[in-house]
């Protein structure tokens, strides 16, 4: 069964408006794959439909499986989550969707997250390390409008990944777009796989940067979705395959090869 | 369900183990929900609307959330009747529930051709006709808003099928009773109502419609009072079973529909929010009957005291 009531273990504001939430989850989440997501239901004060959230991390503590979510308070539902306390219960549907294609031995990769788009990259980084990847062979790019929007830097550094930070206003790291240092390091590092998640202009930028490059470029997308499990057909994106003009973000994605969709 | 309470209902040639079905377009082809509820517990499931050939649906955005509801313009994306029979239906056969296909066409001939394709196929227990689609040969006016066009579709489908036929009525009409009577006259075995209410939303910052299709169908708790009223009116006017739907989220909502005159109900938008909602409604109706000391769910039907 994919539907569970999960108890909040912590819910901390890690940067203004951004929260790090730990939920006690069923054991099946130990097998959650990087790139997968959950649908949360906000009760009292939330809207009717669930909202999708990338799985940020999965850890174990005292024999418990803990699903970690990173979210930004942007509307009615996230305001409800932001006000929730340890011990409260959230209805969580998941894990849902497909996964990032993890690197083969010896391959190097780029993991790029803009703002809250960094969320799925931590589970990916952790699974890569568990799979034998050497963190030094990979590069994490974290972009934000300001230093407040630069998230999870410490977690990636703790795993041993080199991190490059950019901000629009220069308040942290390099001033400018995330694609600028990515473009610069592309020659030097020649990654085999480039993973990106973030705001639409960033995804467009990364897709353009990787056009004509031999690396696999995988984008994690978010769209409005009602069910998260392939029933409503509401969450489509346009595909480059004329036989299948629309792909469903919830079951065909959320991770797509950038060449197969119209970003 | 319990031995002491009768939960089965007859909805015009089909006997359901309980009055709870899932609504077309909100439950995929059934199997999508196998991991979140027990399909054997449901009285029936209605498949996503099927056309004669596969349909790609509308461009995005296809859905938008509204106050206590949602607007959708999916555009009836589906695999088509033939692929459905080959690829989707077999997985539903082991389950102890009644499978209804929901069919739509752009012409009367298309409706008839789909019914003909489904004729004699094992595992299909009934047909629900969606008459809310535009009638291409009548300039795009929906079949469901014209009693004559609606009747023509029902007659054409009945001529090609031996399965019970349920007609899903559009609420976007002046007098839904007139349409219900008209399809009853052509031999419809039951009517289901309501389909979504036509709606629209605008992004005031971009001045663009919220849906790529501009208009869409409103569903969810917001439409329930409209649906209850229409079920009440139709149930009084026809002699065939009425299947009620529109914003059912809880067992109490389902009981309300039955009291208004519905012999069975369909759970729709709630499946998106709580994917086990339909099973919870099954449990809750039985609990309600017990609490009230009732022994037959059929005693709820039309029991409103006006």
Coordinates of C-alpha atoms in Angstrom, one line a residue:
Chain A
X1 CA 0.0 0.0 0.0
X2 CA 1.4 3.3 -1.0
X3 CA -0.6 5.5 1.3
X4 CA 0.6 6.1 4.9
X5 CA 0.0 8.4 7.8
X6 CA 3.5 9.5 8.9
X7 CA 4.5 11.1 12.1
X8 CA 6.7 14.2 12.1
X9 CA 10.0 13.7 13.8
X10 CA 11.2 17.2 13.2
X11 CA 10.3 20.3 11.2
X12 CA 13.0 22.9 11.3
X13 CA 13.3 26.2 9.4
X14 CA 16.8 25.9 7.9
X15 CA 16.8 29.2 6.0
X16 CA 14.1 31.9 5.9
X17 CA 11.0 30.3 4.5
X18 CA 12.7 26.9 3.9
X19 CA 12.0 23.9 6.1
X20 CA 13.7 20.5 6.7
X21 CA 11.2 17.9 7.7
X22 CA 11.7 14.4 9.0
X23 CA 8.8 11.9 8.8
X24 CA 8.7 8.5 10.2
X25 CA 7.9 6.4 7.2
X26 CA 7.2 2.7 6.3
X27 CA 10.2 0.5 5.5
X28 CA 9.5 0.5 1.8
X29 CA 11.0 4.0 1.7
X30 CA 14.4 2.5 2.3
X31 CA 14.1 1.4 -1.4
X32 CA 13.0 4.9 -2.5
X33 CA 15.0 5.8 -5.6
X34 CA 16.7 9.2 -6.2
X35 CA 14.4 11.4 -8.1
X36 CA 11.2 9.9 -6.7
X37 CA 8.6 12.0 -4.9
X38 CA 5.7 11.9 -2.5
X39 CA 2.3 13.5 -2.4
X40 CA 1.4 15.3 0.9
X41 CA -2.1 16.2 2.0
X42 CA -2.4 19.3 4.1
X43 CA -5.4 19.0 6.3
X44 CA -7.0 22.0 8.2
X45 CA -6.1 25.1 6.2
X46 CA -4.8 23.4 3.2
X47 CA -6.3 23.1 -0.2
X48 CA -8.2 20.1 -1.6
X49 CA -5.5 18.5 -3.7
X50 CA -2.2 17.0 -2.6
X51 CA 1.1 18.5 -3.5
X52 CA 4.2 16.7 -4.8
X53 CA 7.6 16.9 -3.0
X54 CA 10.9 15.4 -4.0
X55 CA 12.4 12.9 -1.5
X56 CA 15.4 14.9 -0.2
X57 CA 16.9 12.1 1.8
X58 CA 16.1 8.7 3.4
X59 CA 17.9 7.8 6.7
X60 CA 17.5 5.3 9.5
X61 CA 17.5 6.0 13.2
X62 CA 16.8 3.5 16.0
X63 CA 15.4 1.0 13.5
X64 CA 13.0 3.7 12.0
X65 CA 13.0 4.7 8.4
X66 CA 13.0 8.5 8.1
X67 CA 12.0 10.3 4.9
X68 CA 13.4 13.8 4.8
X69 CA 11.7 16.5 2.8
X70 CA 13.0 20.0 2.1
X71 CA 10.4 22.5 1.2
X72 CA 9.7 26.2 0.7
X73 CA 6.7 27.9 2.1
X74 CA 4.9 29.4 -0.9
X75 CA 1.2 28.8 -0.5
X76 CA -1.6 27.6 1.7
X77 CA -0.4 24.0 1.9
X78 CA 3.2 24.7 2.7
X79 CA 2.1 27.2 5.3
X80 CA 0.2 24.3 7.0
X81 CA 3.3 22.1 6.9
X82 CA 5.5 24.9 8.2
X83 CA 3.2 25.3 11.2
X84 CA 3.3 21.5 12.1
X85 CA 5.0 20.3 15.2
X86 CA 6.9 17.1 16.1
X87 CA 4.4 14.3 16.8
X88 CA 1.8 15.5 14.3
X89 CA 0.7 13.3 11.4
X90 CA 0.8 13.9 7.7
X91 CA -0.8 11.7 5.0
X92 CA 1.9 10.7 2.5
X93 CA 1.5 8.9 -0.8
X94 CA 4.6 7.4 -2.2
X95 CA 7.2 6.7 -3.3
X96 CA 6.1 7.8 -6.7
X97 CA 7.6 8.3 -10.2
X98 CA 10.8 7.2 -11.9
X99 CA 14.5 7.8 -11.0
X100 CA 17.7 9.5 -12.1
X101 CA 20.0 7.2 -14.0
X102 CA 22.9 6.7 -11.7
X103 CA 26.5 6.9 -13.0
X104 CA 28.5 3.8 -14.0
X105 CA 31.8 3.1 -12.2
X106 CA 34.4 5.7 -13.2
X107 CA 31.9 8.2 -14.7
X108 CA 31.8 11.8 -13.4
X109 CA 28.6 13.8 -13.1
X110 CA 27.1 17.2 -12.4
X111 CA 24.3 17.6 -9.9
X112 CA 22.6 21.0 -10.2
X113 CA 19.9 22.4 -8.1
X114 CA 18.3 25.8 -8.2
X115 CA 16.6 27.0 -5.0
X116 CA 14.3 24.2 -3.7
X117 CA 15.3 22.2 -6.8
X118 CA 18.3 21.0 -4.9
X119 CA 16.0 18.7 -2.9
X120 CA 16.2 15.5 -4.9
X121 CA 20.0 15.8 -5.4
X122 CA 21.0 14.9 -1.9
X123 CA 19.4 11.4 -2.1
X124 CA 21.0 11.0 -5.5
X125 CA 24.4 12.0 -4.0
X126 CA 23.9 9.6 -1.1
X127 CA 22.9 6.7 -3.4
X128 CA 25.9 7.4 -5.7
X129 CA 28.3 7.2 -2.7
X130 CA 26.5 4.0 -1.5
X131 CA 27.0 2.6 -5.0
X132 CA 30.8 3.2 -4.8
X133 CA 31.1 6.6 -6.5
X134 CA 34.0 8.7 -5.4
X135 CA 32.5 12.1 -4.4
X136 CA 35.6 14.0 -5.7
X137 CA 34.7 12.8 -9.3
X138 CA 31.4 14.7 -9.1
X139 CA 30.4 18.3 -8.8
X140 CA 27.4 19.7 -7.1
X141 CA 26.1 23.1 -8.3
X142 CA 23.7 25.0 -6.0
X143 CA 22.1 28.1 -7.3
X144 CA 19.8 30.6 -5.5
X145 CA 18.5 34.2 -5.8
X146 CA 20.3 35.1 -2.6
X147 CA 22.3 33.3 0.0
X148 CA 19.0 32.4 1.8
X149 CA 18.1 30.3 -1.2
X150 CA 21.3 28.3 -1.2
X151 CA 20.3 25.0 0.5
X152 CA 21.9 21.8 1.7
X153 CA 25.5 22.9 0.9
X154 CA 26.8 21.5 4.2
X155 CA 25.1 18.1 3.5
X156 CA 26.8 17.7 0.2
X157 CA 30.2 18.8 1.6
X158 CA 29.8 16.3 4.5
X159 CA 29.5 13.6 1.9
X160 CA 32.7 14.8 0.3
X161 CA 31.3 16.4 -2.9
X162 CA 32.9 19.5 -4.3
X163 CA 30.2 22.3 -4.3
X164 CA 30.0 25.3 -6.5
X165 CA 27.5 28.0 -5.3
X166 CA 26.0 30.8 -7.4
X167 CA 23.6 33.5 -6.4
X168 CA 21.8 36.1 -8.6
X169 CA 22.9 38.9 -6.2
X170 CA 26.4 37.6 -5.3
X171 CA 25.5 37.3 -1.6
X172 CA 27.0 33.8 -1.6
X173 CA 29.4 32.1 -4.0
X174 CA 29.7 33.4 -7.5
X175 CA 27.4 36.1 -8.8
X176 CA 25.4 34.9 -11.8
X177 CA 23.5 32.0 -13.2
X178 CA 24.2 28.4 -12.2
X179 CA 24.9 27.5 -15.9
X180 CA 27.9 29.8 -16.0
X181 CA 30.2 27.7 -13.8
X182 CA 28.6 24.5 -15.3
X183 CA 29.7 25.7 -18.7
X184 CA 33.2 26.5 -17.5
X185 CA 33.7 23.2 -15.9
X186 CA 32.1 21.2 -18.7
X187 CA 35.4 20.8 -20.6
X188 CA 37.6 20.2 -17.6
X189 CA 35.3 17.6 -16.0
X190 CA 33.6 16.1 -19.1
X191 CA 30.7 14.7 -17.0
X192 CA 28.9 11.6 -18.4
X193 CA 25.7 12.6 -16.8
X194 CA 24.2 16.0 -15.8
X195 CA 21.2 16.1 -13.4
X196 CA 19.2 19.2 -12.9
X197 CA 16.2 20.4 -11.0
X198 CA 15.0 23.9 -10.4
X199 CA 13.0 26.8 -11.7
X200 CA 11.9 26.7 -15.4
X201 CA 14.5 29.2 -16.7
X202 CA 17.3 27.2 -15.1
X203 CA 16.1 24.0 -16.7
X204 CA 15.9 25.7 -20.1
X205 CA 19.5 27.0 -19.5
X206 CA 20.8 23.6 -18.5
X207 CA 19.1 21.9 -21.4
X208 CA 20.6 24.4 -23.9
X209 CA 24.0 24.1 -22.3
X210 CA 23.9 20.4 -22.8
X211 CA 22.5 20.4 -26.4
X212 CA 24.9 18.6 -28.7
X213 CA 26.9 17.4 -25.7
X214 CA 27.3 13.6 -25.4
X215 CA 26.4 13.6 -21.7
X216 CA 23.0 12.3 -20.6
X217 CA 21.1 15.3 -19.3
X218 CA 18.3 14.5 -16.9
X219 CA 15.8 17.1 -15.7
X220 CA 13.5 16.6 -12.8
X221 CA 10.2 18.5 -13.5
X222 CA 7.3 19.7 -11.5
X223 CA 3.9 20.4 -12.9
X224 CA 0.4 20.8 -11.4
X225 CA -0.8 17.3 -10.6
X226 CA -3.9 15.9 -9.0
X227 CA -3.2 12.3 -8.2
X228 CA 0.5 11.6 -8.7
X229 CA -0.2 8.0 -9.8
X230 CA -1.2 8.1 -13.5
X231 CA -4.9 8.3 -13.0
X232 CA -5.8 12.0 -13.7
X233 CA -3.6 12.5 -16.7
X234 CA -3.4 16.2 -15.7
X235 CA 0.4 16.6 -15.3
X236 CA 1.6 16.3 -18.9
X237 CA 4.6 17.9 -20.6
X238 CA 5.1 18.1 -24.3
X239 CA 7.4 15.4 -25.7
X240 CA 9.6 15.4 -28.8
X241 CA 8.1 12.0 -29.8
X242 CA 5.3 12.6 -32.3
X243 CA 3.8 9.2 -31.5
X244 CA 3.5 10.1 -27.9
X245 CA 3.1 13.9 -27.8
X246 CA 2.5 14.2 -24.1
X247 CA 4.4 12.5 -21.2
X248 CA 3.0 12.3 -17.7
X249 CA 5.3 13.8 -15.1
X250 CA 4.0 11.6 -12.4
X251 CA 4.6 8.2 -14.0
X252 CA 6.8 8.8 -17.0
X253 CA 8.8 11.3 -14.9
X254 CA 9.5 13.4 -12.9
X255 CA 12.9 12.7 -14.4
X256 CA 13.2 13.1 -18.1
X257 CA 16.1 12.9 -20.6
X258 CA 16.2 16.6 -21.7
X259 CA 16.2 15.5 -25.4
X260 CA 12.9 13.7 -25.1
X261 CA 10.8 16.6 -23.9
X262 CA 10.0 20.2 -24.7
X263 CA 11.3 22.1 -21.7
Chain B
X1 CA -19.7 -6.6 4.3
X2 CA -21.6 -8.0 7.2
X3 CA -24.1 -10.9 6.8
X4 CA -26.8 -9.1 8.6
X5 CA -26.9 -6.0 6.4
X6 CA -27.8 -6.2 2.8
X7 CA -25.5 -4.0 0.8
X8 CA -26.1 -5.1 -2.8
X9 CA -28.0 -2.9 -5.2
X10 CA -29.4 -3.4 -8.7
X11 CA -28.6 -0.6 -11.1
X12 CA -30.5 -1.6 -14.1
X13 CA -29.3 -5.1 -15.1
X14 CA -26.1 -5.0 -13.1
X15 CA -26.0 -6.2 -9.5
X16 CA -23.3 -4.5 -7.4
X17 CA -22.1 -6.0 -4.1
X18 CA -22.4 -2.5 -2.7
X19 CA -23.5 0.9 -4.0
X20 CA -20.0 2.4 -4.4
X21 CA -18.3 2.8 -7.7
X22 CA -15.5 5.0 -8.9
X23 CA -16.1 7.7 -11.5
X24 CA -14.7 7.7 -15.0
X25 CA -11.6 9.8 -15.4
X26 CA -10.6 9.7 -11.8
X27 CA -9.6 6.0 -11.5
X28 CA -7.5 5.4 -14.5
X29 CA -8.0 1.9 -15.8
X30 CA -8.4 0.5 -12.3
X31 CA -5.0 -1.1 -11.7
X32 CA -3.4 2.2 -10.9
X33 CA -5.2 1.9 -7.5
X34 CA -4.3 -1.7 -6.8
X35 CA -1.6 -0.6 -4.4
X36 CA -3.7 1.8 -2.4
X37 CA -7.0 0.0 -1.9
X38 CA -8.7 -3.4 -2.2
X39 CA -10.4 -3.3 -5.6
X40 CA -12.5 -6.3 -4.5
X41 CA -14.3 -4.1 -2.0
X42 CA -15.7 -1.8 -4.6
X43 CA -19.2 -2.3 -6.1
X44 CA -17.9 -1.2 -9.4
X45 CA -15.3 0.7 -11.3
X46 CA -15.8 2.9 -14.3
X47 CA -12.9 3.1 -16.7
X48 CA -11.4 6.2 -18.1
X49 CA -13.4 7.5 -21.1
X50 CA -12.6 5.5 -24.2
X51 CA -12.8 6.6 -27.8
X52 CA -12.7 4.5 -31.0
X53 CA -9.1 5.3 -31.5
X54 CA -6.4 6.4 -29.1
X55 CA -6.6 10.1 -28.1
X56 CA -3.7 12.2 -27.0
X57 CA -5.7 14.7 -25.0
X58 CA -5.3 18.5 -24.6
X59 CA -2.1 20.5 -24.2
X60 CA -1.0 21.5 -20.7
X61 CA -2.0 23.0 -18.4
X62 CA -4.8 20.6 -18.1
X63 CA -5.8 21.0 -14.4
X64 CA -6.1 23.8 -12.0
X65 CA -7.2 23.8 -8.4
X66 CA -10.2 26.0 -7.3
X67 CA -11.9 26.7 -4.1
X68 CA -13.0 23.2 -2.8
X69 CA -12.6 21.7 -6.3
X70 CA -10.7 21.5 -9.5
X71 CA -11.1 22.4 -13.1
X72 CA -9.9 19.9 -15.7
X73 CA -9.6 19.9 -19.4
X74 CA -7.7 16.6 -19.9
X75 CA -9.2 16.2 -23.3
X76 CA -10.1 12.6 -22.8
X77 CA -6.6 11.2 -23.3
X78 CA -7.0 7.5 -23.6
X79 CA -5.6 4.3 -25.3
X80 CA -8.7 3.7 -27.4
X81 CA -11.2 0.8 -27.0
X82 CA -9.0 -1.8 -28.8
X83 CA -5.9 -1.3 -26.8
X84 CA -8.0 -1.1 -23.7
X85 CA -9.4 -4.5 -24.3
X86 CA -6.0 -6.0 -25.1
X87 CA -3.7 -4.2 -22.6
X88 CA -5.8 -2.8 -19.7
X89 CA -8.9 -5.0 -19.2
X90 CA -7.1 -8.4 -18.6
X91 CA -5.5 -7.1 -15.3
X92 CA -9.0 -6.2 -13.9
X93 CA -10.5 -9.6 -14.6
X94 CA -9.3 -11.3 -11.4
X95 CA -11.0 -8.7 -9.2
X96 CA -14.5 -9.3 -7.8
X97 CA -15.9 -6.0 -8.9
X98 CA -18.1 -4.8 -11.8
X99 CA -16.2 -3.2 -14.6
X100 CA -17.9 -0.5 -16.7
X101 CA -16.4 1.1 -19.7
X102 CA -17.1 4.7 -20.3
X103 CA -17.4 5.6 -24.0
X104 CA -17.4 8.8 -26.0
X105 CA -17.5 9.7 -29.7
X106 CA -17.5 12.7 -31.9
X107 CA -20.3 11.2 -34.0
X108 CA -23.2 8.8 -33.3
X109 CA -21.4 6.2 -35.5
X110 CA -18.3 6.3 -33.3
X111 CA -20.4 5.6 -30.2
X112 CA -22.0 2.7 -32.0
X113 CA -18.6 1.4 -33.2
X114 CA -17.1 1.4 -29.7
X115 CA -20.1 -0.5 -28.3
X116 CA -19.8 -3.0 -31.1
X117 CA -16.1 -3.5 -30.4
X118 CA -16.8 -4.2 -26.7
X119 CA -19.7 -6.6 -27.5
X120 CA -19.1 -10.1 -26.1
X121 CA -15.8 -9.1 -24.5
X122 CA -15.4 -11.0 -21.2
X123 CA -14.8 -8.8 -18.1
X124 CA -16.9 -5.8 -19.2
X125 CA -20.2 -5.7 -17.2
X126 CA -21.7 -2.5 -18.4
X127 CA -21.3 0.6 -20.6
X128 CA -21.5 4.2 -19.4
X129 CA -22.1 6.6 -22.2
X130 CA -20.5 10.0 -21.9
X131 CA -22.8 12.3 -23.8
X132 CA -21.0 15.5 -22.7
X133 CA -18.7 15.6 -25.7
X134 CA -19.2 17.9 -28.7
X135 CA -21.2 16.5 -31.6
X136 CA -19.1 17.2 -34.6
X137 CA -21.9 16.8 -37.1
X138 CA -24.1 19.2 -35.1
X139 CA -21.5 22.0 -35.1
X140 CA -19.9 20.9 -31.8
X141 CA -22.9 21.2 -29.6
X142 CA -22.7 18.6 -26.9
X143 CA -24.9 15.5 -27.4
X144 CA -25.9 15.8 -23.8
X145 CA -27.5 19.2 -24.0
X146 CA -30.1 18.1 -26.6
X147 CA -32.7 15.5 -25.7
X148 CA -33.0 14.4 -29.3
X149 CA -29.2 14.0 -29.9
X150 CA -28.8 12.3 -26.5
X151 CA -31.6 9.8 -27.4
X152 CA -30.0 9.1 -30.8
X153 CA -26.7 8.1 -29.2
X154 CA -28.5 5.8 -26.7
X155 CA -30.5 4.2 -29.5
X156 CA -27.3 3.6 -31.6
X157 CA -25.4 2.1 -28.7
X158 CA -28.3 -0.1 -27.5
X159 CA -28.6 -1.5 -31.0
X160 CA -25.0 -2.7 -30.9
X161 CA -24.7 -4.0 -27.3
X162 CA -26.2 -6.6 -25.0
X163 CA -24.6 -4.9 -22.0
X164 CA -26.6 -2.7 -19.6
X165 CA -26.2 0.9 -20.6
X166 CA -25.8 3.8 -18.2
X167 CA -26.0 7.3 -19.5
X168 CA -23.9 9.9 -17.8
X169 CA -25.7 13.2 -17.9
X170 CA -24.3 16.7 -18.2
X171 CA -25.4 19.3 -15.7
X172 CA -24.8 22.0 -18.2
X173 CA -28.4 22.1 -19.3
X174 CA -31.5 24.1 -18.4
X175 CA -33.6 21.0 -17.5
X176 CA -31.7 17.8 -16.8
X177 CA -34.9 15.9 -16.2
X178 CA -35.9 16.4 -19.9
X179 CA -32.6 14.7 -21.0
X180 CA -33.0 11.9 -18.4
X181 CA -36.5 11.2 -19.6
X182 CA -35.4 11.2 -23.2
X183 CA -32.6 8.6 -22.7
X184 CA -34.9 6.5 -20.6
X185 CA -37.3 6.5 -23.5
X186 CA -34.6 5.0 -25.7
X187 CA -34.0 2.1 -23.3
X188 CA -31.2 3.5 -21.1
X189 CA -30.9 1.0 -18.2
X190 CA -29.7 3.7 -15.8
X191 CA -28.5 7.3 -15.7
X192 CA -25.5 8.6 -13.8
X193 CA -25.1 12.3 -12.8
X194 CA -23.6 14.7 -12.7
X195 CA -20.7 15.1 -15.1
X196 CA -18.6 18.2 -14.4
X197 CA -19.9 21.7 -14.6
X198 CA -18.3 23.9 -17.2
X199 CA -16.0 26.5 -15.7
X200 CA -13.1 28.8 -16.4
X201 CA -10.4 30.6 -14.5
X202 CA -8.0 33.4 -15.4
X203 CA -4.5 34.3 -14.2
X204 CA -4.9 38.0 -13.5
X205 CA -1.2 38.6 -13.7
X206 CA -0.7 37.2 -17.2
X207 CA -4.3 37.7 -18.3
X208 CA -4.2 34.1 -19.7
X209 CA -6.8 31.4 -19.0
X210 CA -5.6 29.0 -16.4
X211 CA -6.3 26.0 -18.7
X212 CA -4.8 25.7 -22.2
X213 CA -8.3 24.6 -23.3
X214 CA -9.7 27.9 -21.8
X215 CA -12.7 26.1 -20.3
X216 CA -12.8 22.9 -18.3
X217 CA -15.0 20.8 -16.1
X218 CA -15.4 21.7 -12.4
X219 CA -15.6 18.8 -9.9
X220 CA -15.0 18.2 -6.2
X221 CA -16.9 19.2 -3.1
X222 CA -17.8 22.6 -4.6
X223 CA -20.4 20.9 -7.0
X224 CA -22.1 18.6 -4.5
X225 CA -25.2 20.7 -3.7
X226 CA -25.8 21.1 -7.4
X227 CA -25.4 17.4 -7.9
X228 CA -27.7 16.5 -5.0
X229 CA -30.4 18.7 -6.4
X230 CA -30.2 17.2 -9.9
X231 CA -30.2 13.6 -8.5
X232 CA -33.3 14.5 -6.5
X233 CA -35.1 15.9 -9.5
X234 CA -34.1 13.1 -11.9
X235 CA -34.8 10.3 -9.5
X236 CA -38.4 11.6 -9.0
X237 CA -38.9 11.8 -12.7
X238 CA -37.6 8.5 -14.1
X239 CA -38.2 4.8 -13.4
X240 CA -34.7 3.6 -14.0
X241 CA -31.9 3.6 -11.4
X242 CA -30.0 6.8 -10.8
X243 CA -26.3 6.7 -10.0
X244 CA -25.3 9.9 -8.1
X245 CA -22.0 11.6 -8.1
X246 CA -20.5 15.1 -7.7
X247 CA -18.1 15.9 -4.9
X248 CA -18.4 12.8 -2.8
X249 CA -15.6 12.8 -0.3
X250 CA -17.0 10.9 2.6
X251 CA -19.5 8.1 3.4
X252 CA -21.9 10.8 4.6
X253 CA -21.8 12.4 1.2
X254 CA -22.7 9.1 -0.4
X255 CA -25.6 8.5 2.0
X256 CA -26.9 12.0 1.2
X257 CA -26.9 11.1 -2.6
X258 CA -28.8 7.9 -1.9
X259 CA -31.4 9.7 0.2
X260 CA -31.8 12.1 -2.7
X261 CA -32.7 9.2 -4.9
X262 CA -29.5 7.5 -6.0
X263 CA -29.4 3.7 -6.1
X264 CA -25.6 3.8 -6.2
X265 CA -22.9 6.5 -6.2
X266 CA -19.6 7.2 -7.9
X267 CA -16.6 8.6 -6.1
X268 CA -14.6 10.9 -8.3
X269 CA -12.2 13.7 -7.4
X270 CA -11.8 12.2 -3.9
X271 CA -9.8 9.4 -5.5
X272 CA -7.1 11.9 -6.3
X273 CA -7.0 13.3 -2.8
X274 CA -7.4 10.1 -0.8
X275 CA -6.7 7.2 -3.2
X276 CA -8.5 4.8 -0.8
X277 CA -11.5 7.1 -0.6
X278 CA -13.9 4.7 -2.4
X279 CA -13.1 1.9 0.0
X280 CA -13.6 4.2 3.0
X281 CA -17.0 5.1 1.6
X282 CA -18.0 1.4 1.4
X283 CA -17.0 0.9 5.0
X284 CA -18.7 4.1 6.1
X285 CA -22.0 3.4 4.5
X286 CA -22.2 0.1 6.3
X287 CA -21.3 1.8 9.6
X288 CA -24.0 4.3 9.0
X289 CA -26.6 1.6 8.4
X290 CA -25.6 -0.2 11.6
X291 CA -25.7 3.0 13.6
X292 CA -29.2 3.7 12.4
X293 CA -30.3 0.1 12.9
X294 CA -31.0 -0.4 9.2
X295 CA -30.6 -3.8 7.5
X296 CA -30.8 -2.9 3.8
X297 CA -28.9 -0.2 2.0
X298 CA -31.8 -0.1 -0.5
X299 CA -33.9 1.5 2.2
X300 CA -31.7 4.6 1.9
X301 CA -32.7 5.2 -1.7
X302 CA -34.9 8.2 -2.1
X303 CA -35.6 8.3 1.6
X304 CA -35.4 12.0 2.0
X305 CA -38.5 13.4 3.6
X306 CA -39.5 16.6 1.9

